[in-house]
Amino acid sequence: MIELTGWEPLGISVDWAAIERELGVPLPTDYKELYEVFGGGVFSDSVYFLGRDEGPGTFDFLRQWRVGLSVDRDSKFGDVSAVAPYAVYAPGGKGLVEWGSTEWADEYFWLIDAERPGNYPILARSNDVDGWVRYDMSTAEFLCRVLADADFQPFGIAQYNLGMMFEPGSGAP
């Protein structure tokens, strides 16, 4: 990813232990490494990478997870989940945590199962696809394929020639 974007690593320090205690599971190692290099922000003017940007920006996956979990658990909304047929991950359970999206409303999640820590299949959905698509690959591989592989359909954006760049979010150092 560094070579693709020409990005100079930021070396962001994050208290991953505190975040993982709140979630009740460890996060994918490659995701943590990506975040420490890039922070939250936007790749190629269209792919949003969520991190732990605690500023007023929209790149904080933990804040979005908390809101999603709160809404998912709120009985006034009934039994309908924003990520149906799945649920938003709750500590100790099984569900989805969003880590990325696009300006075209594509969404990228990890399917987390507290009983299977270290196993993080990616579930993605798009307006162009009916339902969810599962990928058994790392966060970094998925993101790289979205950005650089024109044949990675329906999520690849390389065919649009948007350039390979990264713009940090408002919470970046």
PDB file of N, CA and C in Angstrom, residues 94-161:
ATOM      1  N   LYS A  94     -21.091 -12.639  17.856  1.00  0.00           N
ATOM      2  CA  LYS A  94     -20.703 -12.746  16.460  1.00  0.00           C
ATOM      3  C   LYS A  94     -21.451 -11.666  15.688  1.00  0.00           C
ATOM      4  N   GLY A  95     -20.749 -10.935  14.836  1.00  0.00           N
ATOM      5  CA  GLY A  95     -21.393  -9.882  14.059  1.00  0.00           C
ATOM      6  C   GLY A  95     -20.387  -9.081  13.264  1.00  0.00           C
ATOM      7  N   LEU A  96     -20.859  -7.961  12.741  1.00  0.00           N
ATOM      8  CA  LEU A  96     -20.065  -7.154  11.819  1.00  0.00           C
ATOM      9  C   LEU A  96     -19.533  -5.877  12.463  1.00  0.00           C
ATOM     10  N   VAL A  97     -18.312  -5.521  12.061  1.00  0.00           N
ATOM     11  CA  VAL A  97     -17.695  -4.237  12.416  1.00  0.00           C
ATOM     12  C   VAL A  97     -17.219  -3.624  11.110  1.00  0.00           C
ATOM     13  N   GLU A  98     -17.710  -2.420  10.825  1.00  0.00           N
ATOM     14  CA  GLU A  98     -17.323  -1.748   9.582  1.00  0.00           C
ATOM     15  C   GLU A  98     -15.949  -1.117   9.718  1.00  0.00           C
ATOM     16  N   TRP A  99     -15.131  -1.285   8.664  1.00  0.00           N
ATOM     17  CA  TRP A  99     -13.805  -0.672   8.643  1.00  0.00           C
ATOM     18  C   TRP A  99     -13.570   0.164   7.385  1.00  0.00           C
ATOM     19  N   GLY A 100     -14.501   0.131   6.439  1.00  0.00           N
ATOM     20  CA  GLY A 100     -14.313   0.908   5.218  1.00  0.00           C
ATOM     21  C   GLY A 100     -15.601   1.045   4.435  1.00  0.00           C
ATOM     22  N   SER A 101     -15.580   1.985   3.497  1.00  0.00           N
ATOM     23  CA  SER A 101     -16.731   2.218   2.621  1.00  0.00           C
ATOM     24  C   SER A 101     -16.254   3.027   1.418  1.00  0.00           C
ATOM     25  N   THR A 102     -17.179   3.298   0.509  1.00  0.00           N
ATOM     26  CA  THR A 102     -16.834   4.127  -0.645  1.00  0.00           C
ATOM     27  C   THR A 102     -17.867   5.224  -0.818  1.00  0.00           C
ATOM     28  N   GLU A 103     -17.549   6.167  -1.673  1.00  0.00           N
ATOM     29  CA  GLU A 103     -18.500   7.241  -1.973  1.00  0.00           C
ATOM     30  C   GLU A 103     -19.712   6.722  -2.720  1.00  0.00           C
ATOM     31  N   TRP A 104     -19.637   5.482  -3.230  1.00  0.00           N
ATOM     32  CA  TRP A 104     -20.756   4.879  -3.949  1.00  0.00           C
ATOM     33  C   TRP A 104     -21.613   4.005  -3.040  1.00  0.00           C
ATOM     34  N   ALA A 105     -21.408   4.121  -1.739  1.00  0.00           N
ATOM     35  CA  ALA A 105     -22.167   3.392  -0.716  1.00  0.00           C
ATOM     36  C   ALA A 105     -21.787   1.919  -0.611  1.00  0.00           C
ATOM     37  N   ASP A 106     -20.634   1.505  -1.146  1.00  0.00           N
ATOM     38  CA  ASP A 106     -20.124   0.175  -0.848  1.00  0.00           C
ATOM     39  C   ASP A 106     -19.685   0.191   0.608  1.00  0.00           C
ATOM     40  N   GLU A 107     -19.830  -0.937   1.289  1.00  0.00           N
ATOM     41  CA  GLU A 107     -19.444  -1.020   2.691  1.00  0.00           C
ATOM     42  C   GLU A 107     -18.616  -2.270   2.909  1.00  0.00           C
ATOM     43  N   TYR A 108     -17.572  -2.146   3.759  1.00  0.00           N
ATOM     44  CA  TYR A 108     -16.653  -3.234   4.042  1.00  0.00           C
ATOM     45  C   TYR A 108     -16.634  -3.498   5.547  1.00  0.00           C
ATOM     46  N   PHE A 109     -16.852  -4.752   5.918  1.00  0.00           N
ATOM     47  CA  PHE A 109     -16.937  -5.155   7.314  1.00  0.00           C
ATOM     48  C   PHE A 109     -16.058  -6.365   7.573  1.00  0.00           C
ATOM     49  N   TRP A 110     -15.672  -6.542   8.851  1.00  0.00           N
ATOM     50  CA  TRP A 110     -15.144  -7.817   9.301  1.00  0.00           C
ATOM     51  C   TRP A 110     -16.311  -8.581   9.905  1.00  0.00           C
ATOM     52  N   LEU A 111     -16.368  -9.866   9.674  1.00  0.00           N
ATOM     53  CA  LEU A 111     -17.283 -10.734  10.398  1.00  0.00           C
ATOM     54  C   LEU A 111     -16.482 -11.264  11.578  1.00  0.00           C
ATOM     55  N   ILE A 112     -16.825 -10.794  12.761  1.00  0.00           N
ATOM     56  CA  ILE A 112     -16.078 -11.150  13.962  1.00  0.00           C
ATOM     57  C   ILE A 112     -16.884 -12.145  14.781  1.00  0.00           C
ATOM     58  N   ASP A 113     -16.205 -13.192  15.200  1.00  0.00           N
ATOM     59  CA  ASP A 113     -16.798 -14.202  16.072  1.00  0.00           C
ATOM     60  C   ASP A 113     -15.864 -14.319  17.275  1.00  0.00           C
ATOM     61  N   ALA A 114     -16.359 -13.908  18.441  1.00  0.00           N
ATOM     62  CA  ALA A 114     -15.520 -13.910  19.644  1.00  0.00           C
ATOM     63  C   ALA A 114     -14.998 -15.298  19.976  1.00  0.00           C
ATOM     64  N   GLU A 115     -15.680 -16.338  19.508  1.00  0.00           N
ATOM     65  CA  GLU A 115     -15.226 -17.693  19.762  1.00  0.00           C
ATOM     66  C   GLU A 115     -14.137 -18.126  18.781  1.00  0.00           C
ATOM     67  N   ARG A 116     -13.894 -17.311  17.758  1.00  0.00           N
ATOM     68  CA  ARG A 116     -12.866 -17.628  16.756  1.00  0.00           C
ATOM     69  C   ARG A 116     -11.965 -16.405  16.531  1.00  0.00           C
ATOM     70  N   PRO A 117     -11.325 -15.886  17.584  1.00  0.00           N
ATOM     71  CA  PRO A 117     -10.468 -14.706  17.402  1.00  0.00           C
ATOM     72  C   PRO A 117      -9.350 -15.005  16.420  1.00  0.00           C
ATOM     73  N   GLY A 118      -9.029 -14.027  15.621  1.00  0.00           N
ATOM     74  CA  GLY A 118      -7.981 -14.184  14.616  1.00  0.00           C
ATOM     75  C   GLY A 118      -8.516 -14.562  13.255  1.00  0.00           C
ATOM     76  N   ASN A 119      -9.780 -14.886  13.165  1.00  0.00           N
ATOM     77  CA  ASN A 119     -10.413 -15.230  11.888  1.00  0.00           C
ATOM     78  C   ASN A 119     -11.348 -14.069  11.520  1.00  0.00           C
ATOM     79  N   TYR A 120     -10.982 -13.301  10.474  1.00  0.00           N
ATOM     80  CA  TYR A 120     -11.720 -12.092  10.129  1.00  0.00           C
ATOM     81  C   TYR A 120     -12.098 -12.055   8.661  1.00  0.00           C
ATOM     82  N   PRO A 121     -13.024 -12.890   8.232  1.00  0.00           N
ATOM     83  CA  PRO A 121     -13.460 -12.771   6.842  1.00  0.00           C
ATOM     84  C   PRO A 121     -14.063 -11.387   6.615  1.00  0.00           C
ATOM     85  N   ILE A 122     -13.937 -10.921   5.398  1.00  0.00           N
ATOM     86  CA  ILE A 122     -14.503  -9.617   5.041  1.00  0.00           C
ATOM     87  C   ILE A 122     -15.835  -9.856   4.347  1.00  0.00           C
ATOM     88  N   LEU A 123     -16.834  -9.132   4.789  1.00  0.00           N
ATOM     89  CA  LEU A 123     -18.129  -9.130   4.123  1.00  0.00           C
ATOM     90  C   LEU A 123     -18.307  -7.747   3.527  1.00  0.00           C
ATOM     91  N   ALA A 124     -18.648  -7.701   2.272  1.00  0.00           N
ATOM     92  CA  ALA A 124     -18.822  -6.427   1.574  1.00  0.00           C
ATOM     93  C   ALA A 124     -20.184  -6.419   0.899  1.00  0.00           C
ATOM     94  N   ARG A 125     -20.735  -5.229   0.787  1.00  0.00           N
ATOM     95  CA  ARG A 125     -21.994  -5.101   0.057  1.00  0.00           C
ATOM     96  C   ARG A 125     -21.962  -3.813  -0.743  1.00  0.00           C
ATOM     97  N   SER A 126     -22.745  -3.848  -1.808  1.00  0.00           N
ATOM     98  CA  SER A 126     -22.791  -2.745  -2.756  1.00  0.00           C
ATOM     99  C   SER A 126     -24.210  -2.600  -3.263  1.00  0.00           C
ATOM    100  N   ASN A 127     -24.545  -1.412  -3.704  1.00  0.00           N
ATOM    101  CA  ASN A 127     -25.846  -1.211  -4.343  1.00  0.00           C
ATOM    102  C   ASN A 127     -25.947  -1.993  -5.640  1.00  0.00           C
ATOM    103  N   ASP A 128     -24.786  -2.329  -6.235  1.00  0.00           N
ATOM    104  CA  ASP A 128     -24.751  -3.047  -7.509  1.00  0.00           C
ATOM    105  C   ASP A 128     -24.891  -4.563  -7.354  1.00  0.00           C
ATOM    106  N   VAL A 129     -24.859  -5.053  -6.115  1.00  0.00           N
ATOM    107  CA  VAL A 129     -24.882  -6.484  -5.855  1.00  0.00           C
ATOM    108  C   VAL A 129     -26.021  -6.783  -4.894  1.00  0.00           C
ATOM    109  N   ASP A 130     -26.741  -7.840  -5.163  1.00  0.00           N
ATOM    110  CA  ASP A 130     -27.810  -8.241  -4.264  1.00  0.00           C
ATOM    111  C   ASP A 130     -27.209  -9.076  -3.139  1.00  0.00           C
ATOM    112  N   GLY A 131     -27.204  -8.559  -1.940  1.00  0.00           N
ATOM    113  CA  GLY A 131     -26.683  -9.290  -0.795  1.00  0.00           C
ATOM    114  C   GLY A 131     -25.227  -9.013  -0.507  1.00  0.00           C
ATOM    115  N   TRP A 132     -24.668  -9.881   0.288  1.00  0.00           N
ATOM    116  CA  TRP A 132     -23.305  -9.755   0.778  1.00  0.00           C
ATOM    117  C   TRP A 132     -22.356 -10.640  -0.024  1.00  0.00           C
ATOM    118  N   VAL A 133     -21.103 -10.180  -0.140  1.00  0.00           N
ATOM    119  CA  VAL A 133     -20.051 -10.973  -0.770  1.00  0.00           C
ATOM    120  C   VAL A 133     -18.982 -11.204   0.299  1.00  0.00           C
ATOM    121  N   ARG A 134     -18.591 -12.458   0.462  1.00  0.00           N
ATOM    122  CA  ARG A 134     -17.594 -12.819   1.476  1.00  0.00           C
ATOM    123  C   ARG A 134     -16.228 -13.001   0.820  1.00  0.00           C
ATOM    124  N   TYR A 135     -15.195 -12.488   1.496  1.00  0.00           N
ATOM    125  CA  TYR A 135     -13.815 -12.637   1.048  1.00  0.00           C
ATOM    126  C   TYR A 135     -12.986 -13.178   2.204  1.00  0.00           C
ATOM    127  N   ASP A 136     -12.316 -14.273   1.983  1.00  0.00           N
ATOM    128  CA  ASP A 136     -11.424 -14.835   2.985  1.00  0.00           C
ATOM    129  C   ASP A 136     -10.007 -14.386   2.665  1.00  0.00           C
ATOM    130  N   MET A 137      -9.755 -13.114   2.987  1.00  0.00           N
ATOM    131  CA  MET A 137      -8.444 -12.512   2.761  1.00  0.00           C
ATOM    132  C   MET A 137      -8.239 -11.433   3.811  1.00  0.00           C
ATOM    133  N   SER A 138      -7.022 -10.957   3.909  1.00  0.00           N
ATOM    134  CA  SER A 138      -6.710  -9.926   4.894  1.00  0.00           C
ATOM    135  C   SER A 138      -7.296  -8.575   4.480  1.00  0.00           C
ATOM    136  N   THR A 139      -7.372  -7.689   5.436  1.00  0.00           N
ATOM    137  CA  THR A 139      -7.840  -6.333   5.183  1.00  0.00           C
ATOM    138  C   THR A 139      -6.943  -5.659   4.149  1.00  0.00           C
ATOM    139  N   ALA A 140      -5.635  -5.802   4.316  1.00  0.00           N
ATOM    140  CA  ALA A 140      -4.684  -5.165   3.398  1.00  0.00           C
ATOM    141  C   ALA A 140      -4.833  -5.708   1.979  1.00  0.00           C
ATOM    142  N   GLU A 141      -4.988  -7.034   1.835  1.00  0.00           N
ATOM    143  CA  GLU A 141      -5.146  -7.606   0.501  1.00  0.00           C
ATOM    144  C   GLU A 141      -6.443  -7.122  -0.139  1.00  0.00           C
ATOM    145  N   PHE A 142      -7.519  -7.113   0.624  1.00  0.00           N
ATOM    146  CA  PHE A 142      -8.798  -6.657   0.093  1.00  0.00           C
ATOM    147  C   PHE A 142      -8.684  -5.197  -0.369  1.00  0.00           C
ATOM    148  N   LEU A 143      -8.134  -4.345   0.473  1.00  0.00           N
ATOM    149  CA  LEU A 143      -7.998  -2.930   0.135  1.00  0.00           C
ATOM    150  C   LEU A 143      -7.112  -2.738  -1.091  1.00  0.00           C
ATOM    151  N   CYS A 144      -6.031  -3.469  -1.161  1.00  0.00           N
ATOM    152  CA  CYS A 144      -5.133  -3.381  -2.320  1.00  0.00           C
ATOM    153  C   CYS A 144      -5.858  -3.804  -3.597  1.00  0.00           C
ATOM    154  N   ARG A 145      -6.630  -4.862  -3.523  1.00  0.00           N
ATOM    155  CA  ARG A 145      -7.363  -5.321  -4.707  1.00  0.00           C
ATOM    156  C   ARG A 145      -8.442  -4.322  -5.107  1.00  0.00           C
ATOM    157  N   VAL A 146      -9.114  -3.724  -4.133  1.00  0.00           N
ATOM    158  CA  VAL A 146     -10.110  -2.695  -4.450  1.00  0.00           C
ATOM    159  C   VAL A 146      -9.458  -1.556  -5.219  1.00  0.00           C
ATOM    160  N   LEU A 147      -8.285  -1.139  -4.781  1.00  0.00           N
ATOM    161  CA  LEU A 147      -7.620   0.025  -5.366  1.00  0.00           C
ATOM    162  C   LEU A 147      -6.877  -0.272  -6.667  1.00  0.00           C
ATOM    163  N   ALA A 148      -6.281  -1.464  -6.775  1.00  0.00           N
ATOM    164  CA  ALA A 148      -5.348  -1.699  -7.884  1.00  0.00           C
ATOM    165  C   ALA A 148      -5.753  -2.779  -8.881  1.00  0.00           C
ATOM    166  N   ASP A 149      -6.753  -3.582  -8.568  1.00  0.00           N
ATOM    167  CA  ASP A 149      -7.118  -4.708  -9.434  1.00  0.00           C
ATOM    168  C   ASP A 149      -8.413  -4.400 -10.181  1.00  0.00           C
ATOM    169  N   ALA A 150      -8.300  -4.040 -11.446  1.00  0.00           N
ATOM    170  CA  ALA A 150      -9.482  -3.677 -12.249  1.00  0.00           C
ATOM    171  C   ALA A 150     -10.447  -4.842 -12.404  1.00  0.00           C
ATOM    172  N   ASP A 151      -9.972  -6.067 -12.225  1.00  0.00           N
ATOM    173  CA  ASP A 151     -10.824  -7.247 -12.363  1.00  0.00           C
ATOM    174  C   ASP A 151     -11.498  -7.655 -11.052  1.00  0.00           C
ATOM    175  N   PHE A 152     -11.255  -6.927  -9.988  1.00  0.00           N
ATOM    176  CA  PHE A 152     -11.819  -7.259  -8.676  1.00  0.00           C
ATOM    177  C   PHE A 152     -13.234  -6.683  -8.583  1.00  0.00           C
ATOM    178  N   GLN A 153     -14.146  -7.375  -9.202  1.00  0.00           N
ATOM    179  CA  GLN A 153     -15.526  -6.888  -9.292  1.00  0.00           C
ATOM    180  C   GLN A 153     -16.422  -7.580  -8.278  1.00  0.00           C
ATOM    181  N   PRO A 154     -17.360  -6.857  -7.718  1.00  0.00           N
ATOM    182  CA  PRO A 154     -17.840  -5.534  -8.124  1.00  0.00           C
ATOM    183  C   PRO A 154     -17.191  -4.379  -7.367  1.00  0.00           C
ATOM    184  N   PHE A 155     -16.143  -4.657  -6.579  1.00  0.00           N
ATOM    185  CA  PHE A 155     -15.616  -3.619  -5.694  1.00  0.00           C
ATOM    186  C   PHE A 155     -14.369  -2.906  -6.196  1.00  0.00           C
ATOM    187  N   GLY A 156     -13.693  -3.428  -7.212  1.00  0.00           N
ATOM    188  CA  GLY A 156     -12.486  -2.795  -7.716  1.00  0.00           C
ATOM    189  C   GLY A 156     -12.766  -1.454  -8.371  1.00  0.00           C
ATOM    190  N   ILE A 157     -11.889  -0.490  -8.109  1.00  0.00           N
ATOM    191  CA  ILE A 157     -12.071   0.846  -8.693  1.00  0.00           C
ATOM    192  C   ILE A 157     -10.958   1.230  -9.655  1.00  0.00           C
ATOM    193  N   ALA A 158     -10.000   0.341  -9.882  1.00  0.00           N
ATOM    194  CA  ALA A 158      -8.846   0.668 -10.731  1.00  0.00           C
ATOM    195  C   ALA A 158      -9.258   1.080 -12.143  1.00  0.00           C
ATOM    196  N   GLN A 159     -10.344   0.518 -12.658  1.00  0.00           N
ATOM    197  CA  GLN A 159     -10.776   0.838 -14.021  1.00  0.00           C
ATOM    198  C   GLN A 159     -11.199   2.301 -14.170  1.00  0.00           C
ATOM    199  N   TYR A 160     -11.424   2.999 -13.066  1.00  0.00           N
ATOM    200  CA  TYR A 160     -11.834   4.405 -13.129  1.00  0.00           C
ATOM    201  C   TYR A 160     -10.657   5.369 -13.206  1.00  0.00           C
ATOM    202  N   ASN A 161      -9.433   4.857 -13.089  1.00  0.00           N
ATOM    203  CA  ASN A 161      -8.218   5.676 -13.182  1.00  0.00           C
ATOM    204  C   ASN A 161      -8.258   6.892 -12.259  1.00  0.00           C
TER     205      ASN A 161
END
